Short mmCIF file of C-alpha atoms and ligand atoms in Angstrom, two decimals:
data_model
loop_
_atom_site.label_atom_id
_atom_site.label_comp_id
_atom_site.label_asym_id
_atom_site.label_seq_id
_atom_site.Cartn_x
_atom_site.Cartn_y
_atom_site.Cartn_z
CA UNK A 1 101.81 133.05 98.90
CA UNK A 2 105.67 133.41 98.85
CA UNK A 3 107.38 131.84 101.89
CA UNK A 4 108.95 135.09 102.99
CA UNK A 5 105.80 137.22 103.02
CA UNK A 6 103.31 137.34 106.05
CA UNK A 7 100.57 134.97 106.55
CA UNK A 8 97.67 135.98 104.31
CA UNK A 9 94.53 137.60 105.55
CA UNK A 10 91.46 135.30 104.83
CA UNK A 11 88.21 136.31 104.54
CA UNK A 12 88.30 136.38 108.56
CA UNK A 13 90.24 139.28 108.05
CA UNK A 14 93.00 138.33 110.59
CA UNK A 15 96.72 138.42 110.04
CA UNK A 16 98.64 137.63 112.83
CA UNK A 17 101.34 140.29 113.81
CA UNK A 18 103.36 137.88 115.82
CA UNK A 19 103.57 135.87 112.56
CA UNK A 20 104.61 138.81 110.69
CA UNK A 21 107.08 139.52 113.24
CA UNK A 22 108.71 135.80 112.80
CA UNK A 23 109.18 136.58 109.56
CA UNK A 24 111.49 139.54 109.77
CA UNK A 25 113.82 138.43 112.91
CA UNK A 26 115.35 135.34 113.22
CA UNK A 27 113.05 133.01 114.79
CA UNK A 28 114.03 130.97 118.28
CA UNK A 29 112.48 127.87 117.53
CA UNK A 30 110.95 126.18 114.33
CA UNK A 31 108.34 123.74 114.85
CA UNK A 32 107.84 120.60 112.61
CA UNK A 33 104.54 121.65 112.32
CA UNK A 34 102.31 124.78 113.82
CA UNK A 35 98.64 124.08 113.39
CA UNK A 36 97.83 127.64 115.24
CA UNK A 37 99.23 129.63 112.71
CA UNK A 38 96.61 128.07 110.09
CA UNK A 39 93.74 128.18 112.59
CA UNK A 40 94.31 131.99 113.12
CA UNK A 41 94.15 132.69 109.19
CA UNK A 42 90.98 130.75 109.16
CA UNK A 43 89.32 130.80 112.54
CA UNK A 44 86.32 132.97 111.85
CA UNK A 45 85.22 130.59 108.85
CA UNK A 46 85.46 127.51 110.82
CA UNK A 47 83.74 128.90 113.71
CA UNK A 48 80.76 129.95 111.60
CA UNK A 49 80.82 126.42 109.95
CA UNK A 50 81.26 124.71 113.16
CA UNK A 51 77.91 127.09 114.32
CA UNK A 52 76.22 126.23 111.12
CA UNK A 53 76.27 122.70 112.18
CA UNK A 54 75.25 123.23 115.74
CA UNK A 55 72.46 125.44 114.67
CA UNK A 56 71.36 122.50 112.26
CA UNK A 57 71.51 119.87 115.23
CA UNK A 58 72.39 117.24 112.41
CA UNK A 59 75.40 115.76 113.60
CA UNK A 60 76.37 112.58 111.67
CA UNK A 61 76.60 112.60 107.89
CA UNK A 62 73.84 114.86 106.08
CA UNK A 63 74.22 117.92 103.99
CA UNK A 64 77.87 118.74 105.31
CA UNK A 65 79.17 115.60 104.53
CA UNK A 66 77.38 114.99 101.40
CA UNK A 67 78.63 118.43 100.11
CA UNK A 68 82.41 117.55 101.00
CA UNK A 69 81.85 114.17 98.99
CA UNK A 70 81.02 115.99 96.13
CA UNK A 71 83.74 118.38 96.52
CA UNK A 72 86.34 116.00 96.99
CA UNK A 73 85.15 113.84 94.20
CA UNK A 74 85.43 116.99 91.48
CA UNK A 75 89.03 117.70 93.47
CA UNK A 76 90.24 114.23 92.83
CA UNK A 77 88.63 113.18 89.69
CA UNK A 78 87.25 110.37 91.27
CA UNK A 79 83.60 109.17 90.23
CA UNK A 80 82.46 109.21 93.62
CA UNK A 81 83.67 110.02 97.27
CA UNK A 82 82.46 108.53 100.56
CA UNK A 83 83.22 110.40 104.06
CA UNK A 84 84.34 107.82 106.55
CA UNK A 85 85.79 108.24 110.53
CA UNK A 86 89.34 108.27 109.69
CA UNK A 87 92.29 107.35 107.06
CA UNK A 88 92.16 103.62 108.49
CA UNK A 89 88.75 103.09 108.09
CA UNK A 90 88.55 104.37 104.55
CA UNK A 91 91.65 101.85 103.87
CA UNK A 92 89.29 99.35 105.13
CA UNK A 93 86.46 100.44 103.11
CA UNK A 94 88.74 101.08 99.54
CA UNK A 95 90.09 97.08 100.24
CA UNK A 96 86.49 95.31 100.94
CA UNK A 97 84.89 97.68 98.24
CA UNK A 98 87.94 96.51 95.65
CA UNK A 99 86.68 92.91 96.70
CA UNK A 100 89.35 92.06 99.23
CA UNK A 101 88.15 88.86 101.33
CA UNK A 102 89.15 86.83 103.98
CA UNK A 103 91.69 84.94 102.83
CA UNK A 104 93.07 86.87 100.01
CA UNK A 105 96.58 88.44 99.65
CA UNK A 106 97.20 92.13 98.94
CA UNK A 107 100.60 93.44 98.13
CA UNK A 108 101.88 96.61 100.13
CA UNK A 109 104.74 98.43 101.14
CA UNK A 110 106.95 98.05 104.17
CA UNK A 111 107.85 101.34 104.27
CA UNK A 112 104.77 103.07 105.27
CA UNK A 113 102.38 104.00 108.71
CA UNK A 114 100.82 100.86 110.14
CA UNK A 115 97.62 101.23 109.02
CA UNK A 116 98.59 100.45 105.59
CA UNK A 117 98.64 97.05 106.28
CA UNK A 118 96.62 96.72 109.43
CA UNK A 119 93.38 97.45 107.37
CA UNK A 120 94.76 94.49 104.82
CA UNK A 121 94.50 92.30 108.08
CA UNK A 122 91.15 93.75 109.44
CA UNK A 123 89.80 92.99 105.99
CA UNK A 124 90.66 89.00 106.72
CA UNK A 125 93.22 89.42 104.29
CA UNK A 126 97.30 88.90 104.13
CA UNK A 127 99.71 91.43 103.62
CA UNK A 128 102.64 90.33 101.29
CA UNK A 129 105.13 93.26 102.40
CA UNK A 130 107.53 94.22 99.94
CA UNK A 131 110.92 96.54 99.41
CA UNK A 132 110.24 100.13 97.89
CA UNK A 133 112.16 102.12 94.86
CA UNK A 134 115.70 103.71 96.58
CA UNK A 135 114.99 106.88 94.96
CA UNK A 136 111.30 107.51 95.81
CA UNK A 137 110.97 105.34 98.78
CA UNK A 138 107.52 104.55 97.20
CA UNK A 139 106.37 100.73 96.45
CA UNK A 140 108.99 99.41 93.94
CA UNK A 141 106.51 98.24 90.91
CA UNK A 142 109.26 96.36 88.97
CA UNK A 143 109.52 94.08 92.44
CA UNK A 144 105.95 93.81 92.72
CA UNK A 145 105.78 92.36 89.23
CA UNK A 146 108.61 90.02 89.52
CA UNK A 147 106.99 88.69 92.40
CA UNK A 148 103.55 87.95 90.63
CA UNK A 149 105.05 86.55 87.62
CA UNK A 150 107.54 84.19 89.49
CA UNK A 151 105.63 83.50 92.83
CA UNK A 152 102.50 84.62 92.77
CA UNK A 153 101.00 85.24 96.48
CA UNK A 154 97.70 82.85 97.21
CA UNK A 155 94.34 84.61 96.37
CA UNK A 156 96.23 87.96 95.32
CA UNK A 157 93.08 90.33 95.12
CA UNK A 158 94.69 93.72 95.22
CA UNK A 159 98.01 96.07 95.56
CA UNK A 160 97.87 98.63 97.55
CA UNK A 161 100.76 101.25 96.99
CA UNK A 162 101.33 104.02 99.18
CA UNK A 163 101.72 107.94 97.80
CA UNK A 164 104.36 108.30 100.66
CA UNK A 165 105.18 111.79 101.78
CA UNK A 166 102.74 113.37 99.17
CA UNK A 167 104.16 112.05 95.89
CA UNK A 168 102.36 109.22 93.47
CA UNK A 169 103.74 105.92 93.43
CA UNK A 170 104.62 104.95 89.47
CA UNK A 171 100.68 104.55 88.93
CA UNK A 172 101.99 103.99 84.99
CA UNK A 173 103.72 100.60 86.24
CA UNK A 174 100.82 99.45 88.93
CA UNK A 175 98.03 100.37 86.36
CA UNK A 176 99.61 98.09 83.91
CA UNK A 177 100.02 95.45 86.46
CA UNK A 178 96.35 95.54 87.94
CA UNK A 179 95.24 95.17 84.14
CA UNK A 180 97.66 92.05 83.22
CA UNK A 181 97.10 90.19 86.44
CA UNK A 182 93.33 90.99 87.31
CA UNK A 183 94.07 92.44 90.48
CA UNK A 184 92.58 95.86 91.83
CA UNK A 185 94.57 98.80 92.60
CA UNK A 186 93.89 100.48 96.04
CA UNK A 187 95.60 103.92 96.40
CA UNK A 188 96.81 105.00 99.99
CA UNK A 189 96.53 108.49 99.32
CA UNK A 190 96.39 109.21 102.99
CA UNK A 191 99.39 111.66 102.88
CA UNK A 192 98.52 112.82 99.46
CA UNK A 193 95.35 115.05 98.87
CA UNK A 194 95.97 117.37 95.64
CA UNK A 195 98.87 115.30 94.53
CA UNK A 196 98.72 114.15 90.85
CA UNK A 197 100.23 111.54 88.30
CA UNK A 198 100.69 112.82 84.76
CA UNK A 199 97.44 115.50 85.35
CA UNK A 200 94.97 112.95 87.22
CA UNK A 201 94.29 113.49 90.72
CA UNK A 202 95.32 111.15 93.21
CA UNK A 203 92.46 109.07 94.46
CA UNK A 204 91.12 108.66 90.69
CA UNK A 205 94.23 106.81 89.54
CA UNK A 206 93.15 103.31 90.95
CA UNK A 207 89.96 100.90 91.75
CA UNK A 208 89.49 102.36 95.11
CA UNK A 209 91.33 105.50 97.08
CA UNK A 210 91.67 106.01 100.67
CA UNK A 211 92.38 109.70 102.31
CA UNK A 212 93.21 110.40 105.74
CA UNK A 213 92.11 114.10 107.58
CA UNK A 214 94.08 113.39 110.53
CA UNK A 215 95.38 116.98 111.73
CA UNK A 216 98.80 116.79 110.59
CA UNK A 217 97.64 115.63 106.74
CA UNK A 218 97.84 118.71 104.39
CA UNK A 219 93.81 118.92 104.42
CA UNK A 220 93.29 118.11 108.06
CA UNK A 221 90.06 118.25 110.13
CA UNK A 222 89.52 119.01 113.96
CA UNK A 223 89.79 115.36 115.08
CA UNK A 224 89.71 112.11 113.07
CA UNK A 225 88.36 111.66 109.76
CA UNK A 226 89.01 110.18 106.36
CA UNK A 227 87.11 109.81 102.92
CA UNK A 228 87.18 107.16 100.38
CA UNK A 229 87.22 107.39 96.25
CA UNK A 230 86.55 105.62 93.21
CA UNK A 231 86.25 105.32 90.07
CA UNK A 232 83.07 102.52 90.61
CA UNK A 233 79.43 103.72 91.25
CA UNK A 234 78.66 100.58 92.28
CA UNK A 235 81.76 100.35 94.99
CA UNK A 236 80.72 103.77 95.90
CA UNK A 237 77.05 102.67 97.01
CA UNK A 238 78.67 99.30 98.72
CA UNK A 239 81.11 101.82 100.96
CA UNK A 240 77.99 104.00 101.88
CA UNK A 241 76.45 100.92 103.59
CA UNK A 242 79.54 99.27 104.81
CA UNK A 243 80.40 102.12 106.57
CA UNK A 244 76.76 102.55 108.05
CA UNK A 245 76.67 98.91 109.35
CA UNK A 246 76.02 97.21 106.01
CA UNK A 247 72.82 98.80 106.29
CA UNK A 248 70.80 100.06 102.96
CA UNK A 249 68.22 101.41 105.20
CA UNK A 250 67.63 101.76 108.69
CA UNK A 251 67.49 98.56 110.54
CA UNK A 252 67.82 96.25 107.78
CA UNK A 253 71.45 94.72 107.11
CA UNK A 254 72.50 92.53 104.32
CA UNK A 255 75.97 92.24 105.15
CA UNK A 256 78.38 93.08 108.35
CA UNK A 257 79.56 96.58 108.37
CA UNK A 258 80.51 99.04 110.84
CA UNK A 259 80.22 102.25 112.37
CA UNK A 260 82.70 104.37 110.08
CA UNK A 261 80.69 107.33 109.45
CA UNK A 262 81.92 110.84 109.25
CA UNK A 263 80.58 113.84 111.78
CA UNK A 264 79.24 116.71 110.20
CA UNK A 265 81.25 119.02 112.26
CA UNK A 266 84.62 117.82 110.51
CA UNK A 267 83.04 118.02 107.19
CA UNK A 268 82.13 121.51 107.87
CA UNK A 269 85.69 122.06 108.97
CA UNK A 270 86.84 120.55 105.91
CA UNK A 271 85.25 122.04 103.44
CA UNK A 272 86.55 125.45 104.96
CA UNK A 273 89.94 124.20 104.26
CA UNK A 274 89.46 122.94 100.93
CA UNK A 275 89.09 126.37 99.73
CA UNK A 276 92.49 127.32 100.40
CA UNK A 277 94.17 123.52 99.62
CA UNK A 278 95.60 124.51 96.26
CA UNK A 279 97.25 127.58 97.60
CA UNK A 280 98.60 125.94 100.74
CA UNK A 281 100.13 123.07 98.68
CA UNK A 282 101.79 125.17 96.56
CA UNK A 283 103.42 127.16 99.68
CA UNK A 284 104.56 123.75 100.69
CA UNK A 285 105.91 123.11 96.91
CA UNK A 286 107.70 126.38 97.38
CA UNK A 287 108.75 125.93 100.87
CA UNK A 288 110.63 122.65 99.30
CA UNK A 289 112.13 124.55 96.56
CA UNK A 290 113.59 126.81 99.26
CA UNK A 291 115.27 124.03 101.25
CA UNK A 292 116.25 122.30 98.02
CA UNK A 293 118.19 125.47 97.44
CA UNK A 294 119.38 126.36 100.51
CA UNK A 295 120.82 122.69 101.12
CA UNK A 296 122.88 122.87 97.75
CA UNK A 297 123.81 126.13 98.68
CA UNK A 298 125.38 125.44 101.92
CA UNK A 299 127.06 122.22 99.98
CA UNK A 300 125.01 119.84 102.45
CA UNK A 301 123.71 117.90 98.89
CA UNK A 302 125.62 117.21 96.15
CA UNK A 303 122.77 117.58 93.44
CA UNK A 304 119.54 118.76 92.30
CA UNK A 305 116.69 116.12 93.17
CA UNK A 306 115.78 113.74 90.05
CA UNK A 307 114.97 110.22 89.33
CA UNK A 308 116.75 107.55 89.92
CA UNK A 309 118.69 106.00 92.50
CA UNK A 310 119.30 108.31 95.88
CA UNK A 311 121.87 105.31 97.20
CA UNK A 312 125.08 106.76 96.01
CA UNK A 313 126.29 109.82 98.87
CA UNK A 314 128.66 111.54 96.46
CA UNK A 315 130.26 112.23 99.73
CA UNK A 316 127.29 114.45 100.84
CA UNK A 317 125.97 114.48 104.42
CA UNK A 318 122.14 114.80 102.83
CA UNK A 319 120.31 113.84 100.50
CA UNK A 320 116.85 114.04 98.70
CA UNK A 321 114.61 111.69 97.38
CA UNK A 322 113.87 111.36 94.00
CA UNK A 323 111.28 113.32 92.64
CA UNK A 324 109.32 111.52 89.71
CA UNK A 325 108.44 113.66 86.70
CA UNK A 326 105.24 112.33 86.15
CA UNK A 327 104.23 113.38 89.79
CA UNK A 328 102.94 116.49 91.27
CA UNK A 329 104.27 116.25 94.75
CA UNK A 330 102.57 118.39 97.21
CA UNK A 331 104.91 117.42 100.19
CA UNK A 332 102.94 116.40 103.25
CA UNK A 333 106.53 115.93 104.39
CA UNK A 334 109.77 117.32 103.35
CA UNK A 335 112.17 113.99 103.95
CA UNK A 336 115.78 113.88 103.44
CA UNK A 337 118.48 111.29 104.34
CA UNK A 338 121.05 112.04 106.46
CA UNK A 339 124.15 110.53 107.60
CA UNK A 340 124.37 110.20 111.54
CA UNK A 341 120.56 110.49 111.27
CA UNK A 342 119.96 110.16 115.04
CA UNK A 343 122.86 112.48 116.27
CA UNK A 344 121.62 114.87 113.79
CA UNK A 345 118.00 115.02 115.28
CA UNK A 346 119.24 115.55 118.68
CA UNK A 347 121.59 118.46 117.70
CA UNK A 348 118.47 120.08 116.06
CA UNK A 349 116.32 119.42 118.98
CA UNK A 350 118.60 121.07 121.28
CA UNK A 351 118.16 123.86 119.29
CA UNK A 352 114.47 123.64 118.78
CA UNK A 353 114.47 122.80 115.40
CA UNK A 354 111.62 120.41 115.08
CA UNK A 355 111.91 117.12 113.22
CA UNK A 356 110.47 113.38 112.84
CA UNK A 357 111.11 110.21 111.56
CA UNK A 358 108.42 108.38 109.08
CA UNK A 359 108.93 105.67 109.84
CA UNK A 360 111.78 104.24 112.40
CA UNK A 361 110.77 100.57 111.90
CA UNK A 362 109.64 98.94 108.56
CA UNK A 363 106.59 97.16 108.94
CA UNK A 364 107.94 93.62 107.86
CA UNK A 365 110.00 93.76 111.59
CA UNK A 366 106.99 95.27 113.56
CA UNK A 367 106.41 92.42 116.33
CA UNK A 368 102.86 92.44 115.50
CA UNK A 369 104.00 90.89 112.04
CA UNK A 370 106.25 88.32 112.39
CA UNK A 371 103.71 85.80 111.56
CA UNK A 372 104.40 86.69 108.08
CA UNK A 373 108.14 85.41 108.26
CA UNK A 374 109.80 88.32 107.18
CA UNK A 375 113.38 89.10 108.91
CA UNK A 376 115.91 91.61 109.19
CA UNK A 377 117.93 92.17 105.68
CA UNK A 378 114.79 90.75 103.66
CA UNK A 379 113.77 94.26 102.37
CA UNK A 380 116.89 96.25 102.58
CA UNK A 381 116.25 99.43 101.08
CA UNK A 382 113.15 99.86 103.45
CA UNK A 383 115.77 98.82 106.23
CA UNK A 384 118.08 101.34 104.86
CA UNK A 385 115.52 103.93 104.83
CA UNK A 386 114.47 103.39 108.19
CA UNK A 387 117.87 104.21 109.59
CA UNK A 388 118.23 107.35 107.35
CA UNK A 389 115.18 109.39 106.54
CA UNK A 390 114.47 112.56 108.65
CA UNK A 391 111.26 114.79 107.95
CA UNK A 392 112.23 118.56 108.24
CA UNK A 393 109.68 121.15 109.01
CA UNK A 394 106.66 121.44 106.57
CA UNK A 395 103.60 123.28 106.75
CA UNK A 396 102.10 126.12 104.56
CA UNK A 397 102.91 128.98 106.78
CA UNK A 398 106.50 128.07 107.30
CA UNK A 399 108.61 131.08 106.60
CA UNK A 400 111.89 131.33 104.82
CA UNK A 401 113.42 132.77 107.52
CA UNK A 402 112.42 129.61 109.53
CA UNK A 403 113.68 127.05 106.41
CA UNK A 404 117.19 129.28 106.77
CA UNK A 405 117.42 128.47 110.21
CA UNK A 406 117.00 124.82 109.65
CA UNK A 407 119.82 124.18 106.99
CA UNK A 408 122.11 126.45 109.03
CA UNK A 409 121.32 124.10 111.87
CA UNK A 410 121.93 120.94 109.65
CA UNK A 411 124.89 122.89 108.23
CA UNK A 412 126.47 123.74 111.89
CA UNK A 413 126.04 119.81 112.71
CA UNK A 414 128.31 118.66 109.90
CA UNK A 415 130.65 121.47 109.88
C1 LIG B 501 100.24 106.60 104.76
C2 LIG B 501 99.10 106.61 105.80
N1 LIG B 501 98.06 105.56 105.79
C3 LIG B 501 97.22 105.84 106.51
C4 LIG B 501 96.89 106.35 107.67
C5 LIG B 501 95.88 106.31 108.68
O1 LIG B 501 94.97 107.40 108.84
P1 LIG B 501 94.25 107.79 110.20
O2 LIG B 501 95.66 108.42 111.04
O3 LIG B 501 93.22 109.01 109.41
O4 LIG B 501 93.44 106.66 110.65
C6 LIG B 501 98.05 107.41 107.55
C7 LIG B 501 97.55 108.47 108.50
O5 LIG B 501 98.54 108.42 109.70
C8 LIG B 501 99.02 107.39 106.80
O6 LIG B 501 99.92 108.17 106.64
#
């Protein structure tokens, strides 16, 4: 779908007249995310899927969840998938199945959503928070390698790279580090469903991987849900037990698990949406290209995005993040680094243009992680990013007119 075209008609046969109008007239407001447009385009299919579950009277796990697990396995190229209650739950399952135990250490990025590190704590381990690559803002593999060589954390069991904003971390480098030092690679793919690294799907690039279907994600449930993928059948079986109270059969328990199960209604909704995911991700990529082009035409950025450092401003107020040539980026977020970011955000908000900061405080500076002993200045790239990043409106149904309005707003602020 081209950005300037009206919202596509689906099998439900609904096309929103109001949405069509927003593609031709200058839109008054540009939301960061508008889930209603997606809902309008798939409403009949989603309601039919929910009705199917209600008619079956089977509400937890069951055939809908099993079908979704097969479909996500096929999409990612993983050996198996295990549906669960949330992305946070998926991270815990992924870590425990990969062998993380109380007393272990797990290296992860300081620049992510809280759950990337809190799931490590819930597994009984210590997060070792490290800095990010200045270009992509993903966990810096060179720093991780250096740290392991020079000062290996005690009982290092796993590395947890996050595919931030929908772009895979350097999985060549993390694969090598995992092999060389005998540690598991656990992908936090919460933001990266459909993303690839060298043509291989996120979710099949490490030992285990966690996805979130939180409502704002590229593939989103109508509530909380998540899934874990793995390249190891034994680990998949372990995760199936863990999500169900560590129970191999009803009322028998070999280990401590939890209720981390997925609801059938969520699986049914997700299966409807999964049939659109490739198109939606393609639309996001087109919107990113439109942002790139319009920002360049407005003279707000000095060069096209590329690999390497994004740390020099070249006199431009806005900088793009680096795009790894090996990565198929699915633009969960379109994030720029902006001078006077907070003022820009307020200026845009006054013009009803949505934006968000992912994330305003790196994990090592969160009060709850003070026990790790890191302080301001210790992870300077993450700290600088937290002061500069701004996510602009991004969702499949966004129109070119809306993107134009966002860029005009940014240009007006810096003029
Ligand atoms: C990078 C990352 N990890 C983990 C999570 C946790 O997922 P959930 O909100 O589904 O528990 C999220 C979602 O917000 C995320 O963005």
